[in-house]
């Protein structure tokens, strides 16, 4: 037994299984893959698990409190307790119980089914029917609860009621992530199971036909009975299945051998080919599938990073559109772990943070579409390449083959190009602002030299306030030119952060018009102080004879030179704290 059964047979089966797996990998091309290609396939498996779905949105009106209830962790905990109570209830039934005990258990059973039904109704109301039934596990819950109500309707007269009750154990799948992984792995392994099962069925049918031809005339005895015989193909298949399980296969062979000399070669050949080889191949496929799943699970750190990014993406994309603006992605990436976003100082002592960020983005190489948005698939793919130390050029080279049908295309415009353009634009705007500041200071000094009335109360080098002064003067000049008359007095308090560009928009805010500031950057807002700019006539009362800004509304500098002799400009810094 030790040498023959435990060693020789298992050695033979082990070699056969190893050859089977080797041929399977050769057929799929795994044996010919380079390490880079194997990494690429692993990347694709990780990305397959990083699918993003839209999160349920809080509905308006009376459904909002129900949404809060169903989203609370105590609600899930309560359902866990109910499922555990359901499992205890299923084990409480026993044979020959009294009617009182049966009625009590049936009442508890109906209460539990009602609570499970209430859970389904509440979630349908809170999340909406489309969102609720979009998940496979929710559909499974509905199916199980429906079977439970069918069992209640049938009563205790039918033995099928017990089957309906046991089906509620399937609700554990929704609550236990480990079981979900197990069943999902088995689900994806079904095509491979079918291949081996088809070979097994062909062998069964071949041996059944041979058995009918050889042993159909064997008389019934102790082992050969009404259901265990080779009289026709149906009973032959049943007999072969019993022999495959090694249940009394020796007794069947012994009784067949009394009437036919072919019984022993037939039984031995069947047991070796089907019972030892084919069945072990089926088990090998199961082990191989779970081995691949375990190999993927071993990338635990990488999977956590991918899952973290998926969760952050879902917070910015609750509808599941899989598109985000570049500005949002630029805020997400610095929050990633160091395996994605390196926070260590740049080598060679480069001190510019812009260059550091630009090089980080260049390594990721995330494509950007013409509308300045990033696709989720492109972004998660670039992060996975970074995690598995694959460059974009390697990914493009590998994906040009037919490995698993994947593809990776070179993008001509990526996120680092967009960031570089943004930095160039910001630098140019700051240069323009600095240039306007110097111009304004020059004009203020010129006005002082001309003995203009320029009152400064606790005036600090408030550069953005200077910019607002220029913009408001320009707007006043434009309004005077359009309306044909200049107001004698104009006063406006700027109580909100206002962009330091576009005089016409400043004028719109000054006149009470609204403005959408969502598309502007935080650096473009003025948060330094609450600024008040007042224009009024001086003591000489020259407003009527010399209209301010007359014909000089295009250039704020010229407008200041022509008007400051007859007008007073005050830039007052409010004592309230900056916003």
PDB file of C-alpha atoms in Angstrom, residues 259-556:
ATOM      1  CA  UNK A 259     -19.219 -14.176 -16.286  1.00  0.00           C
ATOM      2  CA  UNK A 260     -16.573 -12.408 -18.430  1.00  0.00           C
ATOM      3  CA  UNK A 261     -12.787 -12.476 -18.550  1.00  0.00           C
ATOM      4  CA  UNK A 262     -12.771  -8.848 -19.744  1.00  0.00           C
ATOM      5  CA  UNK A 263     -14.062  -7.565 -16.404  1.00  0.00           C
ATOM      6  CA  UNK A 264     -10.672  -7.124 -14.724  1.00  0.00           C
ATOM      7  CA  UNK A 265      -8.943  -5.300 -17.656  1.00  0.00           C
ATOM      8  CA  UNK A 266     -12.062  -3.144 -18.088  1.00  0.00           C
ATOM      9  CA  UNK A 267     -12.264  -2.152 -14.422  1.00  0.00           C
ATOM     10  CA  UNK A 268      -8.530  -1.511 -14.016  1.00  0.00           C
ATOM     11  CA  UNK A 269      -8.365   0.579 -17.191  1.00  0.00           C
ATOM     12  CA  UNK A 270     -11.415   2.598 -16.135  1.00  0.00           C
ATOM     13  CA  UNK A 271     -10.075   3.229 -12.643  1.00  0.00           C
ATOM     14  CA  UNK A 272      -6.658   4.351 -13.896  1.00  0.00           C
ATOM     15  CA  UNK A 273      -7.868   6.592 -16.723  1.00  0.00           C
ATOM     16  CA  UNK A 274     -11.018   8.058 -15.193  1.00  0.00           C
ATOM     17  CA  UNK A 275     -10.787   7.773 -11.437  1.00  0.00           C
ATOM     18  CA  UNK A 276      -7.089   8.508 -11.007  1.00  0.00           C
ATOM     19  CA  UNK A 277      -6.268  10.700 -13.989  1.00  0.00           C
ATOM     20  CA  UNK A 278      -9.354  12.593 -15.166  1.00  0.00           C
ATOM     21  CA  UNK A 279     -10.678  13.349 -11.689  1.00  0.00           C
ATOM     22  CA  UNK A 280      -7.267  14.517 -10.534  1.00  0.00           C
ATOM     23  CA  UNK A 281      -7.080  16.753 -13.599  1.00  0.00           C
ATOM     24  CA  UNK A 282     -10.340  18.361 -12.524  1.00  0.00           C
ATOM     25  CA  UNK A 283      -8.950  18.895  -9.035  1.00  0.00           C
ATOM     26  CA  UNK A 284      -5.750  20.252 -10.588  1.00  0.00           C
ATOM     27  CA  UNK A 285      -7.711  22.873 -12.499  1.00  0.00           C
ATOM     28  CA  UNK A 286      -9.388  23.980  -9.262  1.00  0.00           C
ATOM     29  CA  UNK A 287      -6.045  24.193  -7.453  1.00  0.00           C
ATOM     30  CA  UNK A 288      -4.457  26.048 -10.362  1.00  0.00           C
ATOM     31  CA  UNK A 289      -7.270  28.600 -10.497  1.00  0.00           C
ATOM     32  CA  UNK A 290      -7.039  29.275  -6.785  1.00  0.00           C
ATOM     33  CA  UNK A 291      -3.258  29.398  -7.071  1.00  0.00           C
ATOM     34  CA  UNK A 292      -3.515  32.193  -9.612  1.00  0.00           C
ATOM     35  CA  UNK A 293      -6.026  33.993  -7.416  1.00  0.00           C
ATOM     36  CA  UNK A 294      -3.663  33.619  -4.453  1.00  0.00           C
ATOM     37  CA  UNK A 295      -0.755  34.942  -6.527  1.00  0.00           C
ATOM     38  CA  UNK A 296      -2.823  38.003  -7.309  1.00  0.00           C
ATOM     39  CA  UNK A 297      -3.804  38.363  -3.657  1.00  0.00           C
ATOM     40  CA  UNK A 298      -0.120  38.318  -2.685  1.00  0.00           C
ATOM     41  CA  UNK A 299       0.218  41.694  -4.362  1.00  0.00           C
ATOM     42  CA  UNK A 300      -1.486  42.981  -1.248  1.00  0.00           C
ATOM     43  CA  UNK A 301       0.354  46.303  -1.030  1.00  0.00           C
ATOM     44  CA  UNK A 302      -0.301  47.084  -4.684  1.00  0.00           C
ATOM     45  CA  UNK A 303      -3.948  46.103  -4.355  1.00  0.00           C
ATOM     46  CA  UNK A 304      -4.335  48.411  -1.357  1.00  0.00           C
ATOM     47  CA  UNK A 305      -2.902  51.313  -3.341  1.00  0.00           C
ATOM     48  CA  UNK A 306      -5.200  50.595  -6.286  1.00  0.00           C
ATOM     49  CA  UNK A 307      -8.203  50.258  -3.987  1.00  0.00           C
ATOM     50  CA  UNK A 308      -7.313  53.503  -2.209  1.00  0.00           C
ATOM     51  CA  UNK A 309      -7.131  55.335  -5.517  1.00  0.00           C
ATOM     52  CA  UNK A 310     -10.455  53.813  -6.604  1.00  0.00           C
ATOM     53  CA  UNK A 311     -12.142  55.018  -3.409  1.00  0.00           C
ATOM     54  CA  UNK A 312     -10.718  58.536  -3.761  1.00  0.00           C
ATOM     55  CA  UNK A 313     -11.793  58.630  -7.411  1.00  0.00           C
ATOM     56  CA  UNK A 314     -15.338  57.616  -6.418  1.00  0.00           C
ATOM     57  CA  UNK A 315     -15.548  60.510  -3.957  1.00  0.00           C
ATOM     58  CA  UNK A 316     -14.898  62.955  -6.810  1.00  0.00           C
ATOM     59  CA  UNK A 317     -16.920  60.928  -9.335  1.00  0.00           C
ATOM     60  CA  UNK A 318     -20.000  59.706  -7.432  1.00  0.00           C
ATOM     61  CA  UNK A 319     -21.991  59.147 -10.636  1.00  0.00           C
ATOM     62  CA  UNK A 320     -19.429  56.711 -12.048  1.00  0.00           C
ATOM     63  CA  UNK A 321     -18.796  58.673 -15.260  1.00  0.00           C
ATOM     64  CA  UNK A 322     -15.103  57.588 -15.170  1.00  0.00           C
ATOM     65  CA  UNK A 323     -14.029  61.094 -16.234  1.00  0.00           C
ATOM     66  CA  UNK A 324     -12.456  63.790 -14.065  1.00  0.00           C
ATOM     67  CA  UNK A 325     -10.926  67.181 -14.895  1.00  0.00           C
ATOM     68  CA  UNK A 326      -7.155  67.440 -14.902  1.00  0.00           C
ATOM     69  CA  UNK A 327      -7.245  69.854 -11.959  1.00  0.00           C
ATOM     70  CA  UNK A 328      -9.004  67.244  -9.800  1.00  0.00           C
ATOM     71  CA  UNK A 329      -6.564  64.494 -10.767  1.00  0.00           C
ATOM     72  CA  UNK A 330      -3.678  66.829  -9.886  1.00  0.00           C
ATOM     73  CA  UNK A 331      -5.168  67.122  -6.403  1.00  0.00           C
ATOM     74  CA  UNK A 332      -5.615  63.342  -6.061  1.00  0.00           C
ATOM     75  CA  UNK A 333      -2.148  62.192  -7.115  1.00  0.00           C
ATOM     76  CA  UNK A 334      -0.143  63.889  -4.300  1.00  0.00           C
ATOM     77  CA  UNK A 335      -2.305  61.999  -1.770  1.00  0.00           C
ATOM     78  CA  UNK A 336      -1.151  58.630  -3.093  1.00  0.00           C
ATOM     79  CA  UNK A 337       1.451  56.524  -1.189  1.00  0.00           C
ATOM     80  CA  UNK A 338       5.152  56.876  -1.863  1.00  0.00           C
ATOM     81  CA  UNK A 339       5.096  53.924  -4.276  1.00  0.00           C
ATOM     82  CA  UNK A 340       3.111  56.171  -6.632  1.00  0.00           C
ATOM     83  CA  UNK A 341       4.088  59.706  -5.618  1.00  0.00           C
ATOM     84  CA  UNK A 342       7.677  60.059  -4.432  1.00  0.00           C
ATOM     85  CA  UNK A 343       7.920  62.743  -1.754  1.00  0.00           C
ATOM     86  CA  UNK A 344      11.681  62.547  -1.303  1.00  0.00           C
ATOM     87  CA  UNK A 345      13.737  65.533  -2.511  1.00  0.00           C
ATOM     88  CA  UNK A 346      14.870  65.492  -6.096  1.00  0.00           C
ATOM     89  CA  UNK A 347      18.438  64.422  -6.709  1.00  0.00           C
ATOM     90  CA  UNK A 348      21.066  66.839  -7.988  1.00  0.00           C
ATOM     91  CA  UNK A 349      19.771  69.385  -5.497  1.00  0.00           C
ATOM     92  CA  UNK A 350      17.036  70.849  -7.672  1.00  0.00           C
ATOM     93  CA  UNK A 351      15.004  73.181  -5.471  1.00  0.00           C
ATOM     94  CA  UNK A 352      12.067  73.971  -7.755  1.00  0.00           C
ATOM     95  CA  UNK A 353       8.900  72.168  -6.571  1.00  0.00           C
ATOM     96  CA  UNK A 354       7.400  72.651 -10.031  1.00  0.00           C
ATOM     97  CA  UNK A 355      10.157  70.595 -11.625  1.00  0.00           C
ATOM     98  CA  UNK A 356       9.708  67.867  -9.000  1.00  0.00           C
ATOM     99  CA  UNK A 357       5.981  67.632  -9.675  1.00  0.00           C
ATOM    100  CA  UNK A 358       6.531  67.770 -13.428  1.00  0.00           C
ATOM    101  CA  UNK A 359       8.942  64.831 -13.327  1.00  0.00           C
ATOM    102  CA  UNK A 360       6.563  62.815 -11.168  1.00  0.00           C
ATOM    103  CA  UNK A 361       3.753  63.395 -13.661  1.00  0.00           C
ATOM    104  CA  UNK A 362       6.041  62.573 -16.571  1.00  0.00           C
ATOM    105  CA  UNK A 363       6.806  59.173 -15.044  1.00  0.00           C
ATOM    106  CA  UNK A 364       3.109  58.409 -14.672  1.00  0.00           C
ATOM    107  CA  UNK A 365       2.332  59.501 -18.238  1.00  0.00           C
ATOM    108  CA  UNK A 366      -1.440  59.760 -17.776  1.00  0.00           C
ATOM    109  CA  UNK A 367      -3.204  60.612 -21.065  1.00  0.00           C
ATOM    110  CA  UNK A 368      -5.471  63.669 -21.266  1.00  0.00           C
ATOM    111  CA  UNK A 369      -8.301  64.014 -23.771  1.00  0.00           C
ATOM    112  CA  UNK A 370      -8.940  67.227 -25.779  1.00  0.00           C
ATOM    113  CA  UNK A 371     -11.500  68.424 -23.209  1.00  0.00           C
ATOM    114  CA  UNK A 372      -8.792  68.390 -20.491  1.00  0.00           C
ATOM    115  CA  UNK A 373     -10.289  65.396 -18.720  1.00  0.00           C
ATOM    116  CA  UNK A 374      -8.716  62.124 -17.599  1.00  0.00           C
ATOM    117  CA  UNK A 375     -10.300  58.697 -18.094  1.00  0.00           C
ATOM    118  CA  UNK A 376     -10.353  56.345 -15.115  1.00  0.00           C
ATOM    119  CA  UNK A 377      -8.981  53.441 -17.151  1.00  0.00           C
ATOM    120  CA  UNK A 378      -6.003  55.504 -18.332  1.00  0.00           C
ATOM    121  CA  UNK A 379      -5.260  56.803 -14.852  1.00  0.00           C
ATOM    122  CA  UNK A 380      -5.522  53.462 -13.037  1.00  0.00           C
ATOM    123  CA  UNK A 381      -3.499  51.799 -15.799  1.00  0.00           C
ATOM    124  CA  UNK A 382      -0.661  54.306 -15.422  1.00  0.00           C
ATOM    125  CA  UNK A 383      -0.651  53.832 -11.652  1.00  0.00           C
ATOM    126  CA  UNK A 384      -0.516  50.041 -12.043  1.00  0.00           C
ATOM    127  CA  UNK A 385       2.437  50.326 -14.417  1.00  0.00           C
ATOM    128  CA  UNK A 386       4.241  52.451 -11.822  1.00  0.00           C
ATOM    129  CA  UNK A 387       3.456  49.939  -9.060  1.00  0.00           C
ATOM    130  CA  UNK A 388       4.852  47.003 -11.035  1.00  0.00           C
ATOM    131  CA  UNK A 389       7.882  48.962 -12.270  1.00  0.00           C
ATOM    132  CA  UNK A 390       6.876  48.898 -15.924  1.00  0.00           C
ATOM    133  CA  UNK A 391       7.652  51.879 -18.110  1.00  0.00           C
ATOM    134  CA  UNK A 392       5.151  53.177 -20.634  1.00  0.00           C
ATOM    135  CA  UNK A 393       7.382  52.186 -23.540  1.00  0.00           C
ATOM    136  CA  UNK A 394       7.550  48.605 -22.232  1.00  0.00           C
ATOM    137  CA  UNK A 395       3.781  48.515 -21.819  1.00  0.00           C
ATOM    138  CA  UNK A 396       3.251  49.753 -25.368  1.00  0.00           C
ATOM    139  CA  UNK A 397       5.691  47.193 -26.737  1.00  0.00           C
ATOM    140  CA  UNK A 398       4.104  44.322 -24.791  1.00  0.00           C
ATOM    141  CA  UNK A 399       0.503  45.277 -25.548  1.00  0.00           C
ATOM    142  CA  UNK A 400       1.130  45.376 -29.283  1.00  0.00           C
ATOM    143  CA  UNK A 401       1.112  41.563 -29.159  1.00  0.00           C
ATOM    144  CA  UNK A 402      -2.090  39.570 -28.794  1.00  0.00           C
ATOM    145  CA  UNK A 403      -1.599  38.777 -25.113  1.00  0.00           C
ATOM    146  CA  UNK A 404      -5.102  38.466 -23.676  1.00  0.00           C
ATOM    147  CA  UNK A 405      -6.377  40.956 -26.247  1.00  0.00           C
ATOM    148  CA  UNK A 406      -5.196  44.024 -24.297  1.00  0.00           C
ATOM    149  CA  UNK A 407      -3.875  47.180 -25.916  1.00  0.00           C
ATOM    150  CA  UNK A 408      -1.945  50.245 -24.779  1.00  0.00           C
ATOM    151  CA  UNK A 409      -1.571  53.219 -27.063  1.00  0.00           C
ATOM    152  CA  UNK A 410       0.934  56.053 -26.937  1.00  0.00           C
ATOM    153  CA  UNK A 411      -0.688  59.366 -25.965  1.00  0.00           C
ATOM    154  CA  UNK A 412       0.592  62.533 -27.619  1.00  0.00           C
ATOM    155  CA  UNK A 413      -0.735  64.770 -24.835  1.00  0.00           C
ATOM    156  CA  UNK A 414      -0.386  63.715 -21.217  1.00  0.00           C
ATOM    157  CA  UNK A 415      -0.961  65.215 -17.822  1.00  0.00           C
ATOM    158  CA  UNK A 416       2.612  66.491 -17.475  1.00  0.00           C
ATOM    159  CA  UNK A 417       2.123  68.522 -20.673  1.00  0.00           C
ATOM    160  CA  UNK A 418      -1.026  70.053 -19.188  1.00  0.00           C
ATOM    161  CA  UNK A 419       0.781  70.813 -15.934  1.00  0.00           C
ATOM    162  CA  UNK A 420       3.684  72.430 -17.805  1.00  0.00           C
ATOM    163  CA  UNK A 421       1.264  74.601 -19.793  1.00  0.00           C
ATOM    164  CA  UNK A 422      -0.479  75.575 -16.556  1.00  0.00           C
ATOM    165  CA  UNK A 423       2.791  76.587 -14.925  1.00  0.00           C
ATOM    166  CA  UNK A 424       3.864  78.621 -17.956  1.00  0.00           C
ATOM    167  CA  UNK A 425       0.515  80.418 -17.961  1.00  0.00           C
ATOM    168  CA  UNK A 426       0.702  81.103 -14.235  1.00  0.00           C
ATOM    169  CA  UNK A 427       4.241  82.439 -14.510  1.00  0.00           C
ATOM    170  CA  UNK A 428       3.233  84.741 -17.336  1.00  0.00           C
ATOM    171  CA  UNK A 429       0.254  86.062 -15.349  1.00  0.00           C
ATOM    172  CA  UNK A 430       2.475  86.758 -12.369  1.00  0.00           C
ATOM    173  CA  UNK A 431       4.921  88.551 -14.620  1.00  0.00           C
ATOM    174  CA  UNK A 432       2.096  90.686 -16.006  1.00  0.00           C
ATOM    175  CA  UNK A 433       0.833  91.421 -12.491  1.00  0.00           C
ATOM    176  CA  UNK A 434       4.306  92.457 -11.368  1.00  0.00           C
ATOM    177  CA  UNK A 435       4.617  94.675 -14.427  1.00  0.00           C
ATOM    178  CA  UNK A 436       1.268  96.358 -13.683  1.00  0.00           C
ATOM    179  CA  UNK A 437       2.318  96.824 -10.071  1.00  0.00           C
ATOM    180  CA  UNK A 438       5.514  98.598 -11.025  1.00  0.00           C
ATOM    181  CA  UNK A 439       3.572 100.755 -13.485  1.00  0.00           C
ATOM    182  CA  UNK A 440       1.056 101.738 -10.829  1.00  0.00           C
ATOM    183  CA  UNK A 441       3.757 102.634  -8.320  1.00  0.00           C
ATOM    184  CA  UNK A 442       5.416 104.799 -10.966  1.00  0.00           C
ATOM    185  CA  UNK A 443       2.152 106.644 -11.620  1.00  0.00           C
ATOM    186  CA  UNK A 444       1.528 107.169  -7.914  1.00  0.00           C
ATOM    187  CA  UNK A 445       4.970 108.742  -7.557  1.00  0.00           C
ATOM    188  CA  UNK A 446       4.238 110.905 -10.623  1.00  0.00           C
ATOM    189  CA  UNK A 447       0.973 112.102  -9.076  1.00  0.00           C
ATOM    190  CA  UNK A 448       2.770 112.967  -5.865  1.00  0.00           C
ATOM    191  CA  UNK A 449       5.313 114.972  -7.800  1.00  0.00           C
ATOM    192  CA  UNK A 450       2.407 116.858  -9.418  1.00  0.00           C
ATOM    193  CA  UNK A 451       0.984 117.558  -5.928  1.00  0.00           C
ATOM    194  CA  UNK A 452      -2.106 115.442  -6.539  1.00  0.00           C
ATOM    195  CA  UNK A 453      -4.292 114.622  -3.575  1.00  0.00           C
ATOM    196  CA  UNK A 454      -3.451 110.997  -2.781  1.00  0.00           C
ATOM    197  CA  UNK A 455      -4.575 109.993   0.709  1.00  0.00           C
ATOM    198  CA  UNK A 456      -3.112 106.740   2.053  1.00  0.00           C
ATOM    199  CA  UNK A 457      -4.302 105.461   5.413  1.00  0.00           C
ATOM    200  CA  UNK A 458      -1.949 102.812   6.840  1.00  0.00           C
ATOM    201  CA  UNK A 459      -1.048 101.953   3.271  1.00  0.00           C
ATOM    202  CA  UNK A 460       1.051  98.805   3.118  1.00  0.00           C
ATOM    203  CA  UNK A 461       2.533  97.254  -0.032  1.00  0.00           C
ATOM    204  CA  UNK A 462      -0.817  95.612  -0.776  1.00  0.00           C
ATOM    205  CA  UNK A 463      -0.137  94.586  -4.337  1.00  0.00           C
ATOM    206  CA  UNK A 464      -3.433  92.953  -5.068  1.00  0.00           C
ATOM    207  CA  UNK A 465      -5.258  96.017  -3.803  1.00  0.00           C
ATOM    208  CA  UNK A 466      -3.258  98.057  -6.335  1.00  0.00           C
ATOM    209  CA  UNK A 467      -4.403  95.674  -9.040  1.00  0.00           C
ATOM    210  CA  UNK A 468      -7.999  96.204  -7.999  1.00  0.00           C
ATOM    211  CA  UNK A 469      -7.511  99.946  -8.120  1.00  0.00           C
ATOM    212  CA  UNK A 470      -6.328  99.704 -11.716  1.00  0.00           C
ATOM    213  CA  UNK A 471      -9.221  97.458 -12.668  1.00  0.00           C
ATOM    214  CA  UNK A 472     -11.842  99.657 -11.044  1.00  0.00           C
ATOM    215  CA  UNK A 473     -10.424 102.794 -12.671  1.00  0.00           C
ATOM    216  CA  UNK A 474     -10.530 101.035 -16.020  1.00  0.00           C
ATOM    217  CA  UNK A 475     -14.111  99.951 -15.420  1.00  0.00           C
ATOM    218  CA  UNK A 476     -15.168 103.448 -14.364  1.00  0.00           C
ATOM    219  CA  UNK A 477     -13.595 104.845 -17.502  1.00  0.00           C
ATOM    220  CA  UNK A 478     -15.396 102.278 -19.645  1.00  0.00           C
ATOM    221  CA  UNK A 479     -18.726 103.028 -17.965  1.00  0.00           C
ATOM    222  CA  UNK A 480     -18.214 106.790 -18.364  1.00  0.00           C
ATOM    223  CA  UNK A 481     -17.511 106.285 -22.030  1.00  0.00           C
ATOM    224  CA  UNK A 482     -20.640 104.146 -22.542  1.00  0.00           C
ATOM    225  CA  UNK A 483     -23.051 106.294 -20.521  1.00  0.00           C
ATOM    226  CA  UNK A 484     -21.672 109.670 -21.536  1.00  0.00           C
ATOM    227  CA  UNK A 485     -21.578 111.025 -18.006  1.00  0.00           C
ATOM    228  CA  UNK A 486     -19.344 110.485 -15.022  1.00  0.00           C
ATOM    229  CA  UNK A 487     -20.738 109.896 -11.530  1.00  0.00           C
ATOM    230  CA  UNK A 488     -19.685 112.502  -9.022  1.00  0.00           C
ATOM    231  CA  UNK A 489     -19.161 109.972  -6.245  1.00  0.00           C
ATOM    232  CA  UNK A 490     -18.595 106.199  -6.464  1.00  0.00           C
ATOM    233  CA  UNK A 491     -18.016 103.951  -3.474  1.00  0.00           C
ATOM    234  CA  UNK A 492     -17.878 100.170  -3.413  1.00  0.00           C
ATOM    235  CA  UNK A 493     -16.783  97.772  -0.691  1.00  0.00           C
ATOM    236  CA  UNK A 494     -15.174  94.588  -1.950  1.00  0.00           C
ATOM    237  CA  UNK A 495     -16.302  92.098   0.668  1.00  0.00           C
ATOM    238  CA  UNK A 496     -15.453  88.917  -1.251  1.00  0.00           C
ATOM    239  CA  UNK A 497     -12.301  87.562  -2.887  1.00  0.00           C
ATOM    240  CA  UNK A 498     -12.201  88.907  -6.426  1.00  0.00           C
ATOM    241  CA  UNK A 499      -9.929  87.853  -9.289  1.00  0.00           C
ATOM    242  CA  UNK A 500      -7.215  90.321 -10.076  1.00  0.00           C
ATOM    243  CA  UNK A 501      -7.874  90.272 -13.830  1.00  0.00           C
ATOM    244  CA  UNK A 502     -10.575  91.276 -16.269  1.00  0.00           C
ATOM    245  CA  UNK A 503     -11.804  94.774 -15.460  1.00  0.00           C
ATOM    246  CA  UNK A 504     -15.201  94.265 -17.001  1.00  0.00           C
ATOM    247  CA  UNK A 505     -15.890  91.329 -14.649  1.00  0.00           C
ATOM    248  CA  UNK A 506     -14.756  93.474 -11.735  1.00  0.00           C
ATOM    249  CA  UNK A 507     -17.255  96.055 -12.860  1.00  0.00           C
ATOM    250  CA  UNK A 508     -19.999  93.480 -13.001  1.00  0.00           C
ATOM    251  CA  UNK A 509     -19.318  92.555  -9.391  1.00  0.00           C
ATOM    252  CA  UNK A 510     -19.119  96.216  -8.390  1.00  0.00           C
ATOM    253  CA  UNK A 511     -22.544  96.804  -9.933  1.00  0.00           C
ATOM    254  CA  UNK A 512     -24.010  93.834  -8.073  1.00  0.00           C
ATOM    255  CA  UNK A 513     -23.797  91.223 -10.817  1.00  0.00           C
ATOM    256  CA  UNK A 514     -22.966  87.647  -9.932  1.00  0.00           C
ATOM    257  CA  UNK A 515     -19.891  85.785 -11.056  1.00  0.00           C
ATOM    258  CA  UNK A 516     -19.014  82.108 -11.296  1.00  0.00           C
ATOM    259  CA  UNK A 517     -15.606  81.603  -9.679  1.00  0.00           C
ATOM    260  CA  UNK A 518     -15.466  77.805  -9.807  1.00  0.00           C
ATOM    261  CA  UNK A 519     -13.116  77.630 -12.782  1.00  0.00           C
ATOM    262  CA  UNK A 520     -10.480  79.960 -11.349  1.00  0.00           C
ATOM    263  CA  UNK A 521      -7.502  78.915  -9.314  1.00  0.00           C
ATOM    264  CA  UNK A 522      -7.130  79.782  -5.628  1.00  0.00           C
ATOM    265  CA  UNK A 523      -4.005  81.843  -6.358  1.00  0.00           C
ATOM    266  CA  UNK A 524      -6.081  84.198  -8.510  1.00  0.00           C
ATOM    267  CA  UNK A 525      -8.298  85.331  -5.632  1.00  0.00           C
ATOM    268  CA  UNK A 526      -7.628  88.303  -3.418  1.00  0.00           C
ATOM    269  CA  UNK A 527      -7.779  87.234   0.194  1.00  0.00           C
ATOM    270  CA  UNK A 528      -5.375  89.781   1.688  1.00  0.00           C
ATOM    271  CA  UNK A 529      -7.773  92.480   2.862  1.00  0.00           C
ATOM    272  CA  UNK A 530     -11.150  94.088   2.597  1.00  0.00           C
ATOM    273  CA  UNK A 531     -10.465  96.971   0.208  1.00  0.00           C
ATOM    274  CA  UNK A 532     -12.567 100.072  -0.247  1.00  0.00           C
ATOM    275  CA  UNK A 533     -11.942 102.426  -3.139  1.00  0.00           C
ATOM    276  CA  UNK A 534     -13.635 105.828  -3.124  1.00  0.00           C
ATOM    277  CA  UNK A 535     -13.769 108.371  -5.931  1.00  0.00           C
ATOM    278  CA  UNK A 536     -14.983 111.878  -5.141  1.00  0.00           C
ATOM    279  CA  UNK A 537     -14.619 115.505  -6.223  1.00  0.00           C
ATOM    280  CA  UNK A 538     -11.910 117.635  -4.662  1.00  0.00           C
ATOM    281  CA  UNK A 539     -12.254 121.069  -3.117  1.00  0.00           C
ATOM    282  CA  UNK A 540     -11.899 122.860  -6.454  1.00  0.00           C
ATOM    283  CA  UNK A 541     -15.152 121.255  -7.666  1.00  0.00           C
ATOM    284  CA  UNK A 542     -13.878 120.765 -11.192  1.00  0.00           C
ATOM    285  CA  UNK A 543     -16.151 117.834 -11.958  1.00  0.00           C
ATOM    286  CA  UNK A 544     -18.593 119.740 -14.165  1.00  0.00           C
ATOM    287  CA  UNK A 545     -15.966 121.468 -16.270  1.00  0.00           C
ATOM    288  CA  UNK A 546     -13.497 118.566 -16.512  1.00  0.00           C
ATOM    289  CA  UNK A 547     -15.195 115.166 -16.722  1.00  0.00           C
ATOM    290  CA  UNK A 548     -12.934 112.478 -15.332  1.00  0.00           C
ATOM    291  CA  UNK A 549     -11.483 109.837 -17.699  1.00  0.00           C
ATOM    292  CA  UNK A 550     -12.681 111.910 -20.648  1.00  0.00           C
ATOM    293  CA  UNK A 551     -11.698 110.007 -23.802  1.00  0.00           C
ATOM    294  CA  UNK A 552      -9.047 108.026 -21.934  1.00  0.00           C
ATOM    295  CA  UNK A 553     -10.934 104.878 -20.945  1.00  0.00           C
ATOM    296  CA  UNK A 554      -8.687 102.367 -22.717  1.00  0.00           C
ATOM    297  CA  UNK A 555      -5.478 102.797 -20.728  1.00  0.00           C
ATOM    298  CA  UNK A 556      -5.750 102.909 -16.926  1.00  0.00           C
TER     299      UNK A 556
END
